[in-house]
Each structure stands twice: as C-alpha cells, then as structure tokens.
CSV table of N, CA and C in Angstrom, one decimal:
chain,number,residue,atom,x,y,z
Q,1,UNK,N,0.7,-1.3,0.0
Q,1,UNK,CA,0.1,0.0,-0.1
Q,1,UNK,C,0.9,1.2,-0.2
Q,2,UNK,N,2.0,1.2,0.5
Q,2,UNK,CA,2.8,2.4,0.6
Q,2,UNK,C,3.2,2.5,-0.6
Q,3,UNK,N,3.8,1.8,-1.4
Q,3,UNK,CA,4.2,1.9,-2.8
Q,3,UNK,C,3.1,2.6,-3.8
Q,4,UNK,N,2.1,2.2,-3.4
Q,4,UNK,CA,0.9,2.9,-4.4
Q,4,UNK,C,0.8,4.1,-3.5
Q,5,UNK,N,1.0,4.7,-2.4
Q,5,UNK,CA,0.7,6.0,-1.9
Q,5,UNK,C,2.1,7.0,-2.3
Q,6,UNK,N,3.2,6.4,-3.5
Q,6,UNK,CA,4.0,6.9,-3.7
Q,6,UNK,C,5.6,6.4,-3.1
Q,7,UNK,N,5.2,5.9,-1.8
Q,7,UNK,CA,6.7,5.3,-1.1
Q,7,UNK,C,7.1,6.3,-0.1
Q,8,UNK,N,7.8,5.6,0.9
Q,8,UNK,CA,7.9,6.6,2.2
Q,8,UNK,C,8.3,7.9,2.1
Q,9,UNK,N,9.4,8.2,1.2
Q,9,UNK,CA,10.0,9.7,1.0
Q,9,UNK,C,8.9,10.3,0.5
Q,10,UNK,N,8.1,9.8,-0.4
Q,10,UNK,CA,7.3,10.9,-1.1
Q,10,UNK,C,6.0,11.2,0.1
Q,11,UNK,N,5.7,10.1,1.1
Q,11,UNK,CA,4.8,10.6,2.2
Q,11,UNK,C,5.5,11.4,3.3
Q,12,UNK,N,6.8,11.3,3.3
Q,12,UNK,CA,7.4,12.0,4.5
Q,12,UNK,C,7.6,13.4,4.1
Q,13,UNK,N,7.9,13.7,2.4
Q,13,UNK,CA,8.2,14.9,2.1
Q,13,UNK,C,6.7,15.7,1.6
Q,14,UNK,N,5.6,15.0,1.8
Q,14,UNK,CA,4.1,15.7,1.6
Q,14,UNK,C,3.6,15.8,3.1
Q,15,UNK,N,4.6,15.4,3.9
Q,15,UNK,CA,4.0,16.2,5.3
Q,15,UNK,C,3.9,15.2,6.4
Q,16,UNK,N,4.1,14.0,6.3
Q,16,UNK,CA,3.9,13.0,7.1
Q,16,UNK,C,4.8,13.1,8.3
Q,17,UNK,N,4.2,12.8,9.6
Q,17,UNK,CA,5.3,13.0,10.7
Q,17,UNK,C,6.2,11.8,10.6
Q,18,UNK,N,5.4,10.6,10.4
Q,18,UNK,CA,5.7,9.4,10.6
Q,18,UNK,C,4.9,8.1,9.5
Q,19,UNK,N,5.6,7.1,9.1
Q,19,UNK,CA,5.1,6.4,8.4
Q,19,UNK,C,5.8,5.4,9.0
Q,20,UNK,N,4.8,4.3,9.2
Q,20,UNK,CA,5.1,2.6,9.7
Q,20,UNK,C,4.6,1.9,8.9
Q,21,UNK,N,5.6,0.9,8.4
Q,21,UNK,CA,5.4,0.1,7.2
Q,21,UNK,C,5.3,-1.2,8.4
Q,22,UNK,N,4.1,-2.1,8.1
Q,22,UNK,CA,4.1,-3.3,8.8
Q,22,UNK,C,4.5,-4.2,7.6
Q,23,UNK,N,5.3,-5.2,8.2
Q,23,UNK,CA,6.2,-6.1,7.6
Q,23,UNK,C,5.8,-7.7,8.0
Q,24,UNK,N,4.5,-7.6,8.2
Q,24,UNK,CA,4.1,-9.2,8.8
Q,24,UNK,C,5.0,-9.7,9.9
Q,25,UNK,N,5.5,-10.8,9.5
Q,25,UNK,CA,6.4,-12.0,10.8
Q,25,UNK,C,7.6,-10.9,11.2
Q,26,UNK,N,7.8,-10.0,10.2
Q,26,UNK,CA,9.6,-9.3,10.2
Q,26,UNK,C,9.2,-8.3,11.0
Q,27,UNK,N,7.9,-7.6,11.7
Q,27,UNK,CA,8.1,-6.9,12.4
Q,27,UNK,C,7.3,-5.5,11.4
Q,28,UNK,N,7.8,-4.3,12.4
Q,28,UNK,CA,7.2,-2.8,11.4
Q,28,UNK,C,8.6,-2.1,11.5
Q,29,UNK,N,8.9,-1.1,10.7
Q,29,UNK,CA,9.6,-0.2,10.3
Q,29,UNK,C,8.8,1.1,10.6
Q,30,UNK,N,9.7,2.1,11.4
Q,30,UNK,CA,9.0,3.5,11.4
Q,30,UNK,C,10.0,4.4,11.1
Q,31,UNK,N,9.2,5.2,10.0
Q,31,UNK,CA,10.1,6.1,9.2
Q,31,UNK,C,9.8,7.7,9.9
Q,32,UNK,N,10.8,8.5,10.0
Q,32,UNK,CA,10.6,9.9,10.3
Q,32,UNK,C,11.3,10.7,9.5
Q,33,UNK,N,10.8,12.0,9.0
Q,33,UNK,CA,11.8,12.9,8.5
Q,33,UNK,C,13.2,13.2,9.2
Q,34,UNK,N,14.1,13.1,8.3
Q,34,UNK,CA,15.7,13.3,8.9
Q,34,UNK,C,16.1,12.5,9.9
Q,35,UNK,N,15.4,11.5,10.3
Q,35,UNK,CA,15.9,10.3,11.2
Q,35,UNK,C,15.8,8.9,10.6
Q,36,UNK,N,16.8,8.4,10.9
Q,36,UNK,CA,17.1,7.0,10.7
Q,36,UNK,C,15.7,5.8,11.1
Q,37,UNK,N,15.5,5.0,10.1
Q,37,UNK,CA,14.4,4.2,10.2
Q,37,UNK,C,14.3,3.5,11.4
Q,38,UNK,N,13.6,3.1,12.5
Q,38,UNK,CA,13.6,2.2,13.4
Q,38,UNK,C,12.9,1.2,13.3
Q,39,UNK,N,13.5,0.0,13.4
Q,39,UNK,CA,13.0,-1.4,13.2
Q,39,UNK,C,12.5,-2.2,14.4
Q,40,UNK,N,11.2,-2.5,14.5
Q,40,UNK,CA,10.9,-3.3,15.6
Q,40,UNK,C,10.4,-4.4,15.4
Q,41,UNK,N,11.2,-5.7,15.9
Q,41,UNK,CA,10.7,-6.5,15.5
Q,41,UNK,C,9.5,-7.5,16.3
Q,42,UNK,N,8.9,-8.5,15.1
Q,42,UNK,CA,7.5,-8.8,15.5
Q,42,UNK,C,7.7,-9.9,16.8
Q,43,UNK,N,6.8,-10.5,17.2
Q,43,UNK,CA,7.1,-11.4,18.5
Q,43,UNK,C,6.9,-12.4,18.0
Q,44,UNK,N,7.8,-13.6,18.1
Q,44,UNK,CA,7.8,-15.0,17.8
Q,44,UNK,C,6.9,-15.8,18.4
Q,45,UNK,N,6.0,-16.2,17.2
Q,45,UNK,CA,4.7,-16.8,17.7
Q,45,UNK,C,4.6,-17.9,16.9
Q,46,UNK,N,3.6,-18.9,17.1
Q,46,UNK,CA,2.9,-20.1,16.3
Q,46,UNK,C,1.6,-19.3,15.9
Q,47,UNK,N,1.6,-18.8,14.7
Q,47,UNK,CA,0.4,-18.1,14.3
Q,47,UNK,C,-0.8,-19.4,13.7
Q,48,UNK,N,-2.0,-19.0,14.4
Q,48,UNK,CA,-2.9,-19.8,13.9
Q,48,UNK,C,-3.9,-19.1,12.6
Q,49,UNK,N,-4.3,-18.0,13.1
Q,49,UNK,CA,-5.1,-17.3,12.3
Q,49,UNK,C,-4.5,-15.6,12.1
Q,50,UNK,N,-4.3,-15.1,11.2
Q,50,UNK,CA,-4.1,-13.9,11.3
Q,50,UNK,C,-5.0,-12.6,10.9
Q,51,UNK,N,-6.6,-13.4,10.8
Q,51,UNK,CA,-7.5,-12.5,10.7
Q,51,UNK,C,-7.7,-11.5,11.9
Q,52,UNK,N,-7.6,-10.3,11.8
Q,52,UNK,CA,-8.0,-9.3,12.7
Q,52,UNK,C,-6.6,-8.9,13.5
Q,53,UNK,N,-5.4,-9.3,13.3
Q,53,UNK,CA,-4.3,-9.1,13.3
Q,53,UNK,C,-4.0,-7.6,13.7
Q,54,UNK,N,-4.1,-7.2,12.2
Q,54,UNK,CA,-3.8,-5.7,11.7
Q,54,UNK,C,-4.5,-4.9,12.6
Q,55,UNK,N,-6.0,-5.2,12.7
Q,55,UNK,CA,-6.5,-4.3,13.3
Q,55,UNK,C,-6.4,-4.1,14.9
Q,56,UNK,N,-6.1,-5.3,15.2
Q,56,UNK,CA,-5.4,-5.4,17.0
Q,56,UNK,C,-4.5,-4.6,16.9
Q,57,UNK,N,-3.5,-4.8,16.0
Q,57,UNK,CA,-2.0,-3.9,15.9
Q,57,UNK,C,-2.4,-2.2,15.8
Q,58,UNK,N,-3.2,-1.7,14.8
Q,58,UNK,CA,-4.1,-0.2,14.7
Q,58,UNK,C,-4.4,-0.1,16.2
Q,59,UNK,N,-5.1,-0.9,16.5
Q,59,UNK,CA,-6.3,-0.1,17.8
Q,59,UNK,C,-4.7,0.0,18.7
Q,60,UNK,N,-4.0,-0.9,18.9
Q,60,UNK,CA,-3.2,-0.8,20.0
Q,60,UNK,C,-2.4,0.1,19.9
Q,61,UNK,N,-1.9,0.4,18.7
Q,61,UNK,CA,-1.2,2.0,18.6
Q,61,UNK,C,-1.4,2.9,18.8
Q,62,UNK,N,-3.1,3.1,18.3
Q,62,UNK,CA,-3.7,4.4,18.5
Q,62,UNK,C,-3.9,4.5,20.2
Q,63,UNK,N,-4.4,3.3,20.9
Q,63,UNK,CA,-4.2,3.4,22.3
Q,63,UNK,C,-2.9,4.0,23.0
Q,64,UNK,N,-1.8,3.3,22.6
Q,64,UNK,CA,-0.9,3.7,23.0
Q,64,UNK,C,-0.4,4.8,23.1
Q,65,UNK,N,-0.7,5.7,21.8
Q,65,UNK,CA,-0.2,7.2,21.5
Q,65,UNK,C,-1.4,7.6,22.5
Q,66,UNK,N,-2.5,7.6,22.4
Q,66,UNK,CA,-3.4,8.2,23.0
Q,66,UNK,C,-3.0,8.3,24.7
Q,67,UNK,N,-2.5,7.2,25.1
Q,67,UNK,CA,-1.8,7.4,26.6
Q,67,UNK,C,-1.0,7.8,27.2
Q,68,UNK,N,-0.1,8.4,25.7
Q,68,UNK,CA,1.3,9.2,26.0
Q,68,UNK,C,2.4,8.3,25.9
Q,69,UNK,N,2.2,7.2,25.5
Q,69,UNK,CA,3.6,6.7,25.3
Q,69,UNK,C,4.0,7.1,23.9
Q,70,UNK,N,5.5,7.1,24.0
Q,70,UNK,CA,6.3,7.7,22.8
Q,70,UNK,C,6.0,6.2,21.7
Q,71,UNK,N,5.9,7.0,20.5
Q,71,UNK,CA,5.9,5.9,19.3
Q,71,UNK,C,6.8,5.0,19.2
Q,72,UNK,N,7.7,4.7,19.9
Q,72,UNK,CA,8.6,3.4,19.8
Q,72,UNK,C,7.9,2.1,20.9
Q,73,UNK,N,7.7,2.6,22.0
Q,73,UNK,CA,7.0,1.8,22.6
Q,73,UNK,C,5.6,1.5,22.3
Q,74,UNK,N,5.0,2.1,21.6
Q,74,UNK,CA,3.3,1.9,21.3
Q,74,UNK,C,3.8,0.9,20.3
Q,75,UNK,N,4.8,1.0,19.4
Q,75,UNK,CA,4.6,-0.1,18.6
Q,75,UNK,C,4.8,-1.1,18.9
Q,76,UNK,N,5.8,-1.5,19.8
Q,76,UNK,CA,5.9,-2.5,20.7
Q,76,UNK,C,4.6,-3.5,21.1
Q,77,UNK,N,4.1,-2.6,21.6
Q,77,UNK,CA,2.6,-2.9,22.4
Q,77,UNK,C,1.5,-3.3,21.3
Q,78,UNK,N,1.6,-2.5,20.2
Q,78,UNK,CA,1.0,-3.0,18.9
Q,78,UNK,C,1.3,-4.2,18.4
Q,79,UNK,N,2.7,-4.5,18.2
Q,79,UNK,CA,3.1,-5.7,17.6
Q,79,UNK,C,2.7,-7.0,18.7
Q,80,UNK,N,2.9,-6.5,19.9
Q,80,UNK,CA,2.4,-7.6,20.8
Q,80,UNK,C,0.7,-7.8,20.5
Q,81,UNK,N,0.0,-6.6,20.5
Q,81,UNK,CA,-1.5,-6.8,20.6
Q,81,UNK,C,-2.1,-8.0,18.7
Q,82,UNK,N,-0.9,-7.7,17.8
Q,82,UNK,CA,-1.1,-8.2,16.6
Q,82,UNK,C,-0.8,-9.8,17.0
Q,83,UNK,N,0.2,-10.1,17.8
Q,83,UNK,CA,0.8,-11.2,17.9
Q,83,UNK,C,-0.2,-12.1,18.8
Q,84,UNK,N,-0.6,-12.1,19.7
Q,84,UNK,CA,-1.8,-12.1,20.6
Q,84,UNK,C,-2.7,-12.5,19.8
Q,85,UNK,N,-3.7,-11.8,18.9
Q,85,UNK,CA,-4.9,-12.3,18.2
Q,85,UNK,C,-4.4,-13.1,17.1
Q,86,UNK,N,-3.1,-13.6,16.3
Q,86,UNK,CA,-2.8,-14.4,15.6
Q,86,UNK,C,-2.4,-15.5,16.1
Q,87,UNK,N,-2.3,-15.7,17.4
Q,87,UNK,CA,-2.1,-16.9,18.2
Q,87,UNK,C,-3.2,-17.7,18.2
Q,88,UNK,N,-4.8,-16.9,18.1
Q,88,UNK,CA,-5.9,-17.6,18.0
Q,88,UNK,C,-6.6,-17.9,16.7
Q,89,UNK,N,-7.6,-18.3,16.4
Q,89,UNK,CA,-8.7,-18.5,15.3
Q,89,UNK,C,-9.6,-17.3,15.3
Q,90,UNK,N,-9.8,-16.3,14.4
Q,90,UNK,CA,-10.9,-16.0,14.3
Q,90,UNK,C,-10.4,-14.2,15.0
Q,91,UNK,N,-11.3,-13.5,14.6
Q,91,UNK,CA,-10.7,-12.2,14.4
Q,91,UNK,C,-11.2,-11.5,15.6
Q,92,UNK,N,-12.0,-11.8,16.5
Q,92,UNK,CA,-12.0,-11.6,17.8
Q,92,UNK,C,-11.9,-12.7,18.6
Q,93,UNK,N,-10.9,-12.1,20.0
Q,93,UNK,CA,-10.5,-13.3,20.8
Q,93,UNK,C,-10.6,-12.6,22.3
Q,94,UNK,N,-11.3,-13.4,23.4
Q,94,UNK,CA,-10.9,-12.6,24.6
Q,94,UNK,C,-9.7,-12.6,25.1
Q,95,UNK,N,-8.8,-13.4,24.6
Q,95,UNK,CA,-7.3,-13.4,24.8
Q,95,UNK,C,-6.6,-11.8,24.8
Q,96,UNK,N,-7.0,-10.9,23.9
Q,96,UNK,CA,-6.3,-9.7,23.7
Q,96,UNK,C,-6.9,-8.7,25.3
Q,97,UNK,N,-6.0,-8.5,25.8
Q,97,UNK,CA,-6.3,-7.8,26.9
Q,97,UNK,C,-5.4,-7.1,27.5
Q,98,UNK,N,-5.5,-6.1,28.5
Q,98,UNK,CA,-4.0,-5.4,28.9
Q,98,UNK,C,-3.5,-6.2,29.6
Q,99,UNK,N,-3.7,-7.2,30.4
Q,99,UNK,CA,-2.6,-8.0,31.3
Q,99,UNK,C,-1.7,-9.0,30.2
Q,100,UNK,N,-2.5,-9.3,29.1
Q,100,UNK,CA,-2.1,-10.4,28.2
Q,100,UNK,C,-1.0,-9.6,27.4
Q,101,UNK,N,-1.3,-8.5,27.1
Q,101,UNK,CA,-0.4,-7.5,26.4
Q,101,UNK,C,1.1,-7.2,27.0
Q,102,UNK,N,0.4,-6.4,28.3
Q,102,UNK,CA,1.7,-6.4,29.3
Q,102,UNK,C,2.7,-7.2,29.5
Q,103,UNK,N,2.2,-8.7,29.7
Q,103,UNK,CA,2.9,-9.9,30.1
Q,103,UNK,C,3.6,-10.4,28.8
Q,104,UNK,N,3.1,-10.1,27.4
Q,104,UNK,CA,3.9,-10.5,26.4
Q,104,UNK,C,5.3,-9.8,26.2
Q,105,UNK,N,4.6,-8.3,26.1
Q,105,UNK,CA,5.8,-6.9,25.9
Q,105,UNK,C,7.0,-7.4,27.4
Q,106,UNK,N,6.5,-7.8,28.6
Q,106,UNK,CA,7.5,-8.0,29.2
Q,106,UNK,C,9.1,-9.2,29.3
Q,107,UNK,N,8.0,-10.1,28.2
Q,107,UNK,CA,8.8,-11.0,28.1
Q,107,UNK,C,9.9,-10.8,27.1
Q,108,UNK,N,9.9,-9.5,26.0
Q,108,UNK,CA,10.9,-8.9,25.2
Q,108,UNK,C,12.0,-8.7,25.8
C-alpha cells in the first residue's frame, strides 16, 4: 500500500510526521523525516489465524499514543496485540487484554 501512495519518501516529503510500514512476521519499521528508520521486530509466535491481527495492531498503536507512550513503545505494544490475536482462530478473541499485552511485552 505504501508504494501505491508513492513510497515512504514521498509521504514524508508531503508532510507526514511518521510512516509505519508493517512487515508481517518481520515486524514494523518506523520512518520519520531526517531520522534513520527504526525497526521493531515482531514477537515470535505460532500463528493460527492472522485475521484481525492488523486491526489489533492499529487499535493498540492508537491506544498507546493516546495514553502518551512514545511511538517506539506504542509500536512494541501494537506488535504484541497483533501477535496475541494471531495465536487464536478468528478475528475476535478474549485473549487480547491489557494483562496479556503487558505480559508479552515484558517477556521481550
């Protein structure tokens, strides 16, 4: 999708303060103007179903930023949320909770 929008440099040049590229099992990379990219590795899991993992990632990223976490920490939590959801079948899972999120992040 990023390439279809012109790529990272075009988005940053157009005024985006940050671009987050999701890379599936490889994690995510954060790009910001005038700074080197920051890679956040994915949590190693045995994925069962990735349906909803992206939604969980986006929700956790938004929640982390709204709670005042810096973007790097929010991205780690977002990766954890996606991993928790991907370990279960279906897009909705009661396994995704603040407690589960914090436990997975603490193991990193």
